[in-house]
Tab-separated table of C-alpha atoms in Angstrom:
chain	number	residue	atom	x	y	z
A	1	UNK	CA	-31.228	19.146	-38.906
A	2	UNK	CA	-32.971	15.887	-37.160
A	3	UNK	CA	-30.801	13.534	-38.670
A	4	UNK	CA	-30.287	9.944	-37.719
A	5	UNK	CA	-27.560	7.327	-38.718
A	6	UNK	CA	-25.877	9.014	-41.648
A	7	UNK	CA	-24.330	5.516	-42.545
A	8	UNK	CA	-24.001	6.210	-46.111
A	9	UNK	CA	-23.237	9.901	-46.709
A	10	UNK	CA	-20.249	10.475	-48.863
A	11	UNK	CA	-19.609	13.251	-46.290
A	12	UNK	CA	-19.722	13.193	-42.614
A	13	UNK	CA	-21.691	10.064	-41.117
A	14	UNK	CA	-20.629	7.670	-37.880
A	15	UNK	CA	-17.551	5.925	-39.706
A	16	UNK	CA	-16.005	8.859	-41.371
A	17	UNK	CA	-12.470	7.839	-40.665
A	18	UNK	CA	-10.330	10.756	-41.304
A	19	UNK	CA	-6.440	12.826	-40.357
A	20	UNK	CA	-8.118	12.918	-36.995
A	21	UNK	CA	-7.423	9.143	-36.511
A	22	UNK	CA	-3.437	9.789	-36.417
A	23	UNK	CA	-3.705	13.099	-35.177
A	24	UNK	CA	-5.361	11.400	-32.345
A	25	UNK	CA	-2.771	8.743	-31.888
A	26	UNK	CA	-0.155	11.350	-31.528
A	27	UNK	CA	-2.376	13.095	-29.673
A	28	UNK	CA	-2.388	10.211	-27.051
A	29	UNK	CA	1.188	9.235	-27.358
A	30	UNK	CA	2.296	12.605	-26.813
A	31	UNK	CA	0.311	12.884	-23.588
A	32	UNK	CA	1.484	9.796	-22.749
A	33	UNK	CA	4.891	11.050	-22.560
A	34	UNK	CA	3.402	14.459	-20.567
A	35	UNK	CA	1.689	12.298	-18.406
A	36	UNK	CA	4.596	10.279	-17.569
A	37	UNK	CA	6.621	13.452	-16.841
A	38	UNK	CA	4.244	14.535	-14.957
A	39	UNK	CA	2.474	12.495	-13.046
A	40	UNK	CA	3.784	8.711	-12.986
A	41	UNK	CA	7.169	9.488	-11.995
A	42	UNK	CA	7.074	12.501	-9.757
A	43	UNK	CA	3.906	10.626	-7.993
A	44	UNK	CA	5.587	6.999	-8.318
A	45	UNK	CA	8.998	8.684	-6.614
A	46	UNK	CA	6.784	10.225	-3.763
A	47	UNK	CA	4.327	6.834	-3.006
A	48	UNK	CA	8.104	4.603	-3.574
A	49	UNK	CA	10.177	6.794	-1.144
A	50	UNK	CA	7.164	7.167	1.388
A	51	UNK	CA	6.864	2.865	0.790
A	52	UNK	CA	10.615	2.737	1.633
A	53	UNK	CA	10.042	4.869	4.580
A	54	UNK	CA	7.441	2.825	6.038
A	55	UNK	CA	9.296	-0.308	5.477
A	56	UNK	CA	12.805	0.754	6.803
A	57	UNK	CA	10.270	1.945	9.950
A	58	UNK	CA	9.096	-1.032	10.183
A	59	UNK	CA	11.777	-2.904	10.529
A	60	UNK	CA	13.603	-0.783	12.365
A	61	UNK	CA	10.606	-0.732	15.302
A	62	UNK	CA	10.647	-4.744	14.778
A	63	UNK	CA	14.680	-4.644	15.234
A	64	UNK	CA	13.726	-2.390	18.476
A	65	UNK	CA	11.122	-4.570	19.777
A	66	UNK	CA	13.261	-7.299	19.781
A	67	UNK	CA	16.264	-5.440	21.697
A	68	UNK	CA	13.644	-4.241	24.158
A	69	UNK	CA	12.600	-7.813	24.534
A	70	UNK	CA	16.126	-9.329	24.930
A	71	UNK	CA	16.887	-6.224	27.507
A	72	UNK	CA	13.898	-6.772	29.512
A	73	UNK	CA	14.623	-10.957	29.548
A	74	UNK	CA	18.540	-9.818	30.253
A	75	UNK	CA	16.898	-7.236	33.732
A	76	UNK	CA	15.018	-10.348	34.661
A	77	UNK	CA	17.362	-12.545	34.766
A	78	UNK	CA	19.664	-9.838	36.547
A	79	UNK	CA	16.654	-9.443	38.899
A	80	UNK	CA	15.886	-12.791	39.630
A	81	UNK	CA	19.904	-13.512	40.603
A	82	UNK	CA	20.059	-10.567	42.258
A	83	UNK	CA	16.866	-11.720	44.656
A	84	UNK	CA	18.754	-15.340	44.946
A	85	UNK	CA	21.953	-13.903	46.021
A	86	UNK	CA	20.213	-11.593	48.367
A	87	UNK	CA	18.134	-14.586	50.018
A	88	UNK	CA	22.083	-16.065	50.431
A	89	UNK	CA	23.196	-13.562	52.336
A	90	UNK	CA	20.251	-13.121	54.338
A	91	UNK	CA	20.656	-16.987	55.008
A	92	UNK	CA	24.482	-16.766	56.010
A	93	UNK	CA	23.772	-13.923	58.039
A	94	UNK	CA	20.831	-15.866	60.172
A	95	UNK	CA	23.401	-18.670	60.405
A	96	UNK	CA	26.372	-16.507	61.008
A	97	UNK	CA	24.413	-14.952	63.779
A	98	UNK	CA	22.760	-18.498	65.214
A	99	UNK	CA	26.376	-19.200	65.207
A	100	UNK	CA	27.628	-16.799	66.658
A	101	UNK	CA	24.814	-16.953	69.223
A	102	UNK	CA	25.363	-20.540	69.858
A	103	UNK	CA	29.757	-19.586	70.534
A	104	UNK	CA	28.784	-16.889	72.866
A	105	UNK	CA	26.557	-19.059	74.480
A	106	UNK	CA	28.337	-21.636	75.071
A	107	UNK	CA	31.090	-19.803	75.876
A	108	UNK	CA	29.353	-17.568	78.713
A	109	UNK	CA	28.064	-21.262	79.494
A	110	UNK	CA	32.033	-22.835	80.128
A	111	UNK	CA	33.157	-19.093	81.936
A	112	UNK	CA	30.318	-19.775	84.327
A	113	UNK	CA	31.050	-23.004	85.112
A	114	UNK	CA	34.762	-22.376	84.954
A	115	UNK	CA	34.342	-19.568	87.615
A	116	UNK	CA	31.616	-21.732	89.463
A	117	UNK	CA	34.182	-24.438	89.321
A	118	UNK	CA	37.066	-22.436	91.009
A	119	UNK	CA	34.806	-20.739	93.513
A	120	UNK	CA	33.975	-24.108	94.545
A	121	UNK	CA	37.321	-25.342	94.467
A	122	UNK	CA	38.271	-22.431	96.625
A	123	UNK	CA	35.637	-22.827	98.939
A	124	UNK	CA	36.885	-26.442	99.403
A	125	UNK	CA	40.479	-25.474	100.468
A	126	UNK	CA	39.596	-22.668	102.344
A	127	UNK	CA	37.530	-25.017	104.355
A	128	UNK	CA	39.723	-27.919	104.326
A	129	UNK	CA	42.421	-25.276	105.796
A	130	UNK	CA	39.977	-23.644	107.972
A	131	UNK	CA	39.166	-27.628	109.458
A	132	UNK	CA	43.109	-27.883	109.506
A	133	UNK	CA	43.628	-24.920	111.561
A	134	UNK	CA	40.611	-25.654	113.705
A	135	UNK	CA	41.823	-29.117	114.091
A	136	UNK	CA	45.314	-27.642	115.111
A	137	UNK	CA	43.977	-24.963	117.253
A	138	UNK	CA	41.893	-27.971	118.944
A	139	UNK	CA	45.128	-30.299	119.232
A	140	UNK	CA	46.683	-27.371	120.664
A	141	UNK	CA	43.921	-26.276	122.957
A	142	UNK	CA	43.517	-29.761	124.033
A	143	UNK	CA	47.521	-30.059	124.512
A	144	UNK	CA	47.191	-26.832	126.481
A	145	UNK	CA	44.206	-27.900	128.922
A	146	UNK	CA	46.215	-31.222	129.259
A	147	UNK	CA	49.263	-29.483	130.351
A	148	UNK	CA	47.502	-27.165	132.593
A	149	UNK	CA	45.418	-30.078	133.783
A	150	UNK	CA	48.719	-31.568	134.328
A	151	UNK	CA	50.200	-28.698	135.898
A	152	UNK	CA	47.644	-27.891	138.452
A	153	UNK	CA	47.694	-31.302	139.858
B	1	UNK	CA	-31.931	23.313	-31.025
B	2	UNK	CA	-34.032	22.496	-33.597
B	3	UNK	CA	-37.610	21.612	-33.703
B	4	UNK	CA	-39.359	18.700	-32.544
B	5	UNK	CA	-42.141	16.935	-34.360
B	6	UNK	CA	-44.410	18.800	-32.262
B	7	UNK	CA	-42.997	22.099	-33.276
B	8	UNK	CA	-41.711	22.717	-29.723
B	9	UNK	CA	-37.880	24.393	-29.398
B	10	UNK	CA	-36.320	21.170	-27.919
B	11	UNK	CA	-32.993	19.854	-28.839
B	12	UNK	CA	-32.056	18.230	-31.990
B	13	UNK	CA	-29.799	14.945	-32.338
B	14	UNK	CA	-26.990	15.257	-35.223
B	15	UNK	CA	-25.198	12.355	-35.215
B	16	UNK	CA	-22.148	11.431	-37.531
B	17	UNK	CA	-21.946	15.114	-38.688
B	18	UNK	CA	-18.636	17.104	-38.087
B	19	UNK	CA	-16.811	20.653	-37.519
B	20	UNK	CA	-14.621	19.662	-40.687
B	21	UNK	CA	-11.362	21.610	-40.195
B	22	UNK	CA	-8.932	21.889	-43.420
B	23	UNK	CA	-5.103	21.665	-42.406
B	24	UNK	CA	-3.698	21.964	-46.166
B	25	UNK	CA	-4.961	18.773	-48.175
B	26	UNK	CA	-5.828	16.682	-44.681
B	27	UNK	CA	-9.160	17.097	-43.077
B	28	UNK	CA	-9.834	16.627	-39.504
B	29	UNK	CA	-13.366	16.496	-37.025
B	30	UNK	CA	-12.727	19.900	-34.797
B	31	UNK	CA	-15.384	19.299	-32.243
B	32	UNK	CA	-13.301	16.102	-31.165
B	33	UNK	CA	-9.953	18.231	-30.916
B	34	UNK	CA	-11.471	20.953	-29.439
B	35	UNK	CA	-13.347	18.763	-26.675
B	36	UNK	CA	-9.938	16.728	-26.091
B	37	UNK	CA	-7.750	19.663	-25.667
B	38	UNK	CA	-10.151	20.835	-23.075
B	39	UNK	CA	-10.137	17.717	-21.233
B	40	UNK	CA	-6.427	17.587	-21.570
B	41	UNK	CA	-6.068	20.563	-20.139
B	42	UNK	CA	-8.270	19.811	-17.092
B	43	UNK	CA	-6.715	16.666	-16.856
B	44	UNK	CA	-2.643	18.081	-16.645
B	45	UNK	CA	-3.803	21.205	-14.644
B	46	UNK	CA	-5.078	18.837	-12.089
B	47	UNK	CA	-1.792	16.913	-12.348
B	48	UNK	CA	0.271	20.238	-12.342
B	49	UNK	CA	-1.599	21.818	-8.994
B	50	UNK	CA	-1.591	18.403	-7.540
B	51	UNK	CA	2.234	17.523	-7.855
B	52	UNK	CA	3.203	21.445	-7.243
B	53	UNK	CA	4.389	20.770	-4.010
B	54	UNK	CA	4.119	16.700	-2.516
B	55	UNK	CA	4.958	15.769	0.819
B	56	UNK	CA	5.194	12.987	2.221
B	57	UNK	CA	2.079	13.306	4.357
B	58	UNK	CA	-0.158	13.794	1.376
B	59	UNK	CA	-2.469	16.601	1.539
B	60	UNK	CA	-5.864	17.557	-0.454
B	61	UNK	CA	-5.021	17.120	-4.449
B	62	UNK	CA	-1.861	15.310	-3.727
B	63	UNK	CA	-4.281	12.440	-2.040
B	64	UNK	CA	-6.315	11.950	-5.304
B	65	UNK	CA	-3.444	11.865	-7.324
B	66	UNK	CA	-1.400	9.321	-5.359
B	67	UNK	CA	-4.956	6.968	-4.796
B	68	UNK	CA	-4.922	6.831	-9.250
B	69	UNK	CA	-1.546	6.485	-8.886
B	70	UNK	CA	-1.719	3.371	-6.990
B	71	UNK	CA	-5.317	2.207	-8.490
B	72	UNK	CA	-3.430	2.100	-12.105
B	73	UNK	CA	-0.014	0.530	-10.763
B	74	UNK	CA	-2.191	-2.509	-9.282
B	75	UNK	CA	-3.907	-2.769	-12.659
B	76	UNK	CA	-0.959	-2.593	-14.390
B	77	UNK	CA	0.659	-5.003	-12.291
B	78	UNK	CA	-1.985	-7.582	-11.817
B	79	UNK	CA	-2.558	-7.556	-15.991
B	80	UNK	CA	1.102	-7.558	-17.392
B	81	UNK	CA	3.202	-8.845	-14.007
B	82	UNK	CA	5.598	-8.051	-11.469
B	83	UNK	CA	8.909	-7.959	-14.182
B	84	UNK	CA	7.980	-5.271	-16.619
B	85	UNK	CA	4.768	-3.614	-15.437
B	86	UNK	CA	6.671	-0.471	-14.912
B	87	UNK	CA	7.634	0.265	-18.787
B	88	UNK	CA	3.697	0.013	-19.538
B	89	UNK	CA	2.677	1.686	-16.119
B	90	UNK	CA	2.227	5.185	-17.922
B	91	UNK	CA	0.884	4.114	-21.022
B	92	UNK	CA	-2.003	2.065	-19.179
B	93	UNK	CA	-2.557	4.886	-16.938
B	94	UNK	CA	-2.817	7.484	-19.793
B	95	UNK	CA	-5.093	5.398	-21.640
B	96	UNK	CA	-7.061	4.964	-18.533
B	97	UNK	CA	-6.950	8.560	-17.878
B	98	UNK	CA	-8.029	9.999	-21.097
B	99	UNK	CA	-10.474	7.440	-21.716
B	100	UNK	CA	-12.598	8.253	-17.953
B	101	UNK	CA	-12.384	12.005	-18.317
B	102	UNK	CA	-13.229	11.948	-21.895
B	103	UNK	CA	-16.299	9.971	-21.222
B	104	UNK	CA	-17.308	11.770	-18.283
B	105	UNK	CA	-16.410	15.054	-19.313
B	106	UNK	CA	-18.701	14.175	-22.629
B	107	UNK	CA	-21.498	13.730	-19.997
B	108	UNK	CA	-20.988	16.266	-17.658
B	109	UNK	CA	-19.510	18.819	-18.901
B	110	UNK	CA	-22.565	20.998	-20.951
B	111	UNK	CA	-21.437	21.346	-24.129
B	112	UNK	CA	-24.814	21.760	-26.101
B	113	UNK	CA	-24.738	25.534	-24.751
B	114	UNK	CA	-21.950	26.308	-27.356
B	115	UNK	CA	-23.008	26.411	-31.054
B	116	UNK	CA	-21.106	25.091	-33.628
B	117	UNK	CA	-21.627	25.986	-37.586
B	118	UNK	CA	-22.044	22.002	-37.823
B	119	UNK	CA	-22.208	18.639	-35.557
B	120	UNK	CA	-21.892	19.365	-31.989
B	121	UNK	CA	-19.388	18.679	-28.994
B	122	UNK	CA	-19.066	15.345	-26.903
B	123	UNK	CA	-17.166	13.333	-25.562
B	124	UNK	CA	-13.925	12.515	-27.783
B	125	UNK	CA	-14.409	8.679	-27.060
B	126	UNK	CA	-17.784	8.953	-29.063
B	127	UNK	CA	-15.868	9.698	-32.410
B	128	UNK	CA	-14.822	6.186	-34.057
B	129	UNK	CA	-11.594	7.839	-35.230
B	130	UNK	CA	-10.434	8.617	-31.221
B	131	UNK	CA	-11.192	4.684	-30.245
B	132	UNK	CA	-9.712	3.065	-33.425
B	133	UNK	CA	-6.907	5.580	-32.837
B	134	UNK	CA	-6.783	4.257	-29.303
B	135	UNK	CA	-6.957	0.623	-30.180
B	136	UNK	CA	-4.380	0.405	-33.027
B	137	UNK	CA	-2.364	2.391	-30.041
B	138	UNK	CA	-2.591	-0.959	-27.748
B	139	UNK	CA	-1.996	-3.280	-30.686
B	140	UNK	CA	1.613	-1.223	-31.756
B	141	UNK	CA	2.033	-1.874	-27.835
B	142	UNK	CA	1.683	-5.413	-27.359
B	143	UNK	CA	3.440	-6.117	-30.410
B	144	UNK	CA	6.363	-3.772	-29.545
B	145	UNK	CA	6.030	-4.892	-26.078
B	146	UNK	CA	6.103	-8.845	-27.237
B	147	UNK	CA	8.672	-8.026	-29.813
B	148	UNK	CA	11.156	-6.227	-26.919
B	149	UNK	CA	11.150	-8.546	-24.615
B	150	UNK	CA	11.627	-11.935	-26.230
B	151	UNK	CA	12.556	-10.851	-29.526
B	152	UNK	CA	11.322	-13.753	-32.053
B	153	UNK	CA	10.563	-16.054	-29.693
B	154	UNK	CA	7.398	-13.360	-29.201
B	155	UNK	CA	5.636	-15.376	-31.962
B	156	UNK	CA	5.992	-19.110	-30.246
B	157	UNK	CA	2.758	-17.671	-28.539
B	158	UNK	CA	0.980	-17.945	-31.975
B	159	UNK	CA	1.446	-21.779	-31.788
B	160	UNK	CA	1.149	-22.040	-27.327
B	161	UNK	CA	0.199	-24.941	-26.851
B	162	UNK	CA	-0.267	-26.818	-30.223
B	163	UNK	CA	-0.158	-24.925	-33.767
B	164	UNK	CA	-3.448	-25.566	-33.882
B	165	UNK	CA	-4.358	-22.074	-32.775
B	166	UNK	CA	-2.340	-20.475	-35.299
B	167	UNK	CA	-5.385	-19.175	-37.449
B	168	UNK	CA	-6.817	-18.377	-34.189
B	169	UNK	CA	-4.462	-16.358	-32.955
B	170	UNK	CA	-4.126	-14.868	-35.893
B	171	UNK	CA	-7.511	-13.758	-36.551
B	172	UNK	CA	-7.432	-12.581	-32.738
B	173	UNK	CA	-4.873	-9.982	-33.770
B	174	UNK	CA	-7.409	-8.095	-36.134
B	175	UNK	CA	-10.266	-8.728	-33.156
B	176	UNK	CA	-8.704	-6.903	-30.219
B	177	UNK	CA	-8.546	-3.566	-31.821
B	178	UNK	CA	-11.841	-3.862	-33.230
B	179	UNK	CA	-13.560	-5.218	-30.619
B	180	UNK	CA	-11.667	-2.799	-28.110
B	181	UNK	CA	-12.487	-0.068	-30.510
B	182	UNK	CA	-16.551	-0.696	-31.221
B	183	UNK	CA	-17.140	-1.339	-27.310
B	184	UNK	CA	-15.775	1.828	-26.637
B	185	UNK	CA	-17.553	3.938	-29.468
B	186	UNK	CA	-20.249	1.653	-29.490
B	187	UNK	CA	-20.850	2.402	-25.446
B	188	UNK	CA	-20.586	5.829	-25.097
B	189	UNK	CA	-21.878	6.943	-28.402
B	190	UNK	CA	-25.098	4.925	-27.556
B	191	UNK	CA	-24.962	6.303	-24.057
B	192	UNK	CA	-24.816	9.709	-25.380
B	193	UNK	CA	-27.919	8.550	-28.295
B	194	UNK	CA	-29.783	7.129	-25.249
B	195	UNK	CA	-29.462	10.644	-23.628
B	196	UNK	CA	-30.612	12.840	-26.511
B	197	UNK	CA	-33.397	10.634	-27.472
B	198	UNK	CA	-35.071	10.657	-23.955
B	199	UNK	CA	-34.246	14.504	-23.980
B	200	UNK	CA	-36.136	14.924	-26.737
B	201	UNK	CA	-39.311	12.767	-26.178
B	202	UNK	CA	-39.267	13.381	-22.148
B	203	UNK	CA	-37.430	16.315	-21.322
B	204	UNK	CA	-37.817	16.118	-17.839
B	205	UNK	CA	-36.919	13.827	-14.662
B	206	UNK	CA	-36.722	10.472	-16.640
B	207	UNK	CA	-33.259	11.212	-18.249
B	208	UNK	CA	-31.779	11.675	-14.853
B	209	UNK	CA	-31.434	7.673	-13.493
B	210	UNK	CA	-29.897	7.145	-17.686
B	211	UNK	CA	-27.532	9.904	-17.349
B	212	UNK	CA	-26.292	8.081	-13.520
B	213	UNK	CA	-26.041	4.980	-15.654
B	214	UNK	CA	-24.004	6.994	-18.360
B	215	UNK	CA	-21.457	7.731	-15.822
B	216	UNK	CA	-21.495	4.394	-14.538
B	217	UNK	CA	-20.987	2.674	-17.595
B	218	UNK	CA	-18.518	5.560	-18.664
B	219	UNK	CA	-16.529	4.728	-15.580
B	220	UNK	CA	-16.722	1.527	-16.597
B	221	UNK	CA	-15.588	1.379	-20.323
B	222	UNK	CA	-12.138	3.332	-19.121
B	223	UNK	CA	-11.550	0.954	-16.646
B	224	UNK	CA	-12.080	-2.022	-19.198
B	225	UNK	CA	-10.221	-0.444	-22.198
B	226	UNK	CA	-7.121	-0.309	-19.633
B	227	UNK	CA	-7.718	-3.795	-18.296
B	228	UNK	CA	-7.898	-5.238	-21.741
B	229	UNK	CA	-4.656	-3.087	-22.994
B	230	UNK	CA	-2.578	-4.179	-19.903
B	231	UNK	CA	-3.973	-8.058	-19.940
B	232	UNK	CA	-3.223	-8.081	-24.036
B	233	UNK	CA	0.522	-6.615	-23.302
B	234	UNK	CA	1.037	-8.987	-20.309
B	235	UNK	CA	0.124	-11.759	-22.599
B	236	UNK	CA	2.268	-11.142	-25.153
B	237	UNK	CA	5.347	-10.433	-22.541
B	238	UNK	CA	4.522	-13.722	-20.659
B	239	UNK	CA	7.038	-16.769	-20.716
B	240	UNK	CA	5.621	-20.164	-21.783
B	241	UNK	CA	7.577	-23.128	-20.133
């Protein structure tokens, strides 16, 4: 049975070419159309759809992102105004209230000397009419000691 | 098993005989039928299980089956371009297929344990009838494919860039199937000669690091018959300008 290289043999050898060269072929192509029913399309649909899926995820996160981003820009700039305008009213308030400070000021200030003012005022007339009537009371005193001076002689 | 020189029970080599089977006047090698339909059927009931029930978080088979998936669509892609890779896709990936587990199944698979009345099983690629078979397959495709596409204008490539390489292109048409043919046959028939004859003179330990090169180049022969199939069809569908 040890036989090698049966190149010549009128039957069998290496390069017996035979049916089973066309049977082989159809062998091939019909797996070829099994295969494709098979396994390259249900496979392809599965690895397409899941490629789709990633893709449409993808972009969809990206598309998020960049909301999130614009958001987060849009909260600082809300934030930032928010602080400015808040620094403005604390401002007008310290002025409204050094104002207002200053008014009551300088009103108490003008009462004060307004009242200080009158008292002296008053204090001036009642002492110019208290030296009036002293002066009178004197004249008349004097008038009276003259007359009794006058009289007793 | 026969009987080596030394008169010890080791086994024989048989090469180029055949199970002849008669099918009316036609006859055909049986061992290379019988070895293909058995690697077939591996081969689809691994498809079947792994496509039974596919998610889209792949799990155990399904994983496999979408990594060839993808490993055959880039070679298909890279070798015959973006346009019309998708037509050829399944006939790449069969040849591809059949090619790898018919190799490796020839090597791994032990099928010197089962008798036959004459020659003995292996892998289908080692039977010049299964490559030629193969090879004529791929030139029917790129002509069809050249044909389909650009219709007559498929033969300008004969004279891209000068008619100068008319003959050569010409000749090259009868080269690619027999040069895809004989590497295949050549390869794994003298892979599987290699095998038998170190068997048979050294039965132990030194066969092992030839059969890990058998599956090597095995692996490799597939992928090259596929490359060569897709690069020959995405030559003949390619536009000259």
């Amino acid at each position: 049975m040890t036989s090698l290289l049966l190149f010549g043999a009128s039957e069998g050898g290496l390069f017996d070419f035979d049916a089973t060269l066309p049977l082989m072929a159809a062998q091939v192509v019909l797996l070829t159309y099994i295969l494709n029913a098979l396994f390259f399309k249900p496979v392809g649909r599965v690895v397409e759809e899941r490629e789709d899926y990633v893709l449409t995820s993808q972009t969809e996160a990206k598309q998020k992102l960049a909301e999130v981003e614009k958001l987060e820009t849009d909260l600082r700039n809300q934030l930032k105004e928010a602080r400015k305008s808040a620094q403005k009213v604390i401002t007008e308030a310290e002025e409204d209230s050094d104002r207002l400070y200053k008014e009551a000021l300088a009103l108490a200030n003008s009462e004060a000397n307004a009242s200080k003012e009158n008292a002296r005022r008053e204090i001036d007339s009642q002492r110019e009419s208290a030296l009036n009537e002293l002066k009178s009371d004197a004249d008349k005193l004097g008038d009276l000691i003259v007359q009794r001076l006058l009289a007793a002689k | 098993m026969g009987t080596s020189p030394f008169g010890l029970p080791f086994a024989a080599l048989e090469v180029g005989q055949h199970l002849y089977w008669q099918l009316g006047k036609i006859r055909i090698h049986g061992q290379v039928f019988m070895t293909s339909w058995i690697l077939i059927g591996a081969l689809l009931t691994l498809v079947v299980v792994g496509t039974k029930k596919m998610e889209r978080d792949p799990k155990g088979v399904q994983n496999l089956l979408e990594f060839l998936w993808d490993y055959i669509r880039d070679l298909a892609r890279t070798q015959i371009g973006e346009k019309v890779y998708r037509d050829w896709m399944p006939f790449i990936g069969t040849l591809f297929l059949f090619i790898f587990v018919s190799n490796w199944g020839g090597a791994l698979i032990p099928w010197k344990l089962i008798e036959l009345p004459s020659g003995e099983l292996g892998a289908p690629t080692a039977d010049i009838n299964t490559t030629v078979a193969l090879a004529l397959l791929v030139s029917l495709s790129y002509f069809y494919a050249g044909l389909s596409n650009k219709g007559l204008r498929y033969f300008e490539y004969y004279v891209h860039p000068t008619p100068i390489m008319l003959p050569f292109k010409i000749v090259e048409d009868f080269t690619k199937p027999l040069s895809l043919s004989f590497r295949l046959f050549g390869n794994i028939l003298a892979d599987e000669l290699v095998v038998a004859v170190l068997v048979f003179l050294v039965p132990l330990v030194l066969p092992v690091p030839v059969m890990f090169l058998g599956l090597f180049t095995s692996a490799i022969q597939a992928l090259i018959f596929a490359t060569l199939a897709a690069y020959y069809i995405g030559e003949a569908v390619e536009e000259h300008h």
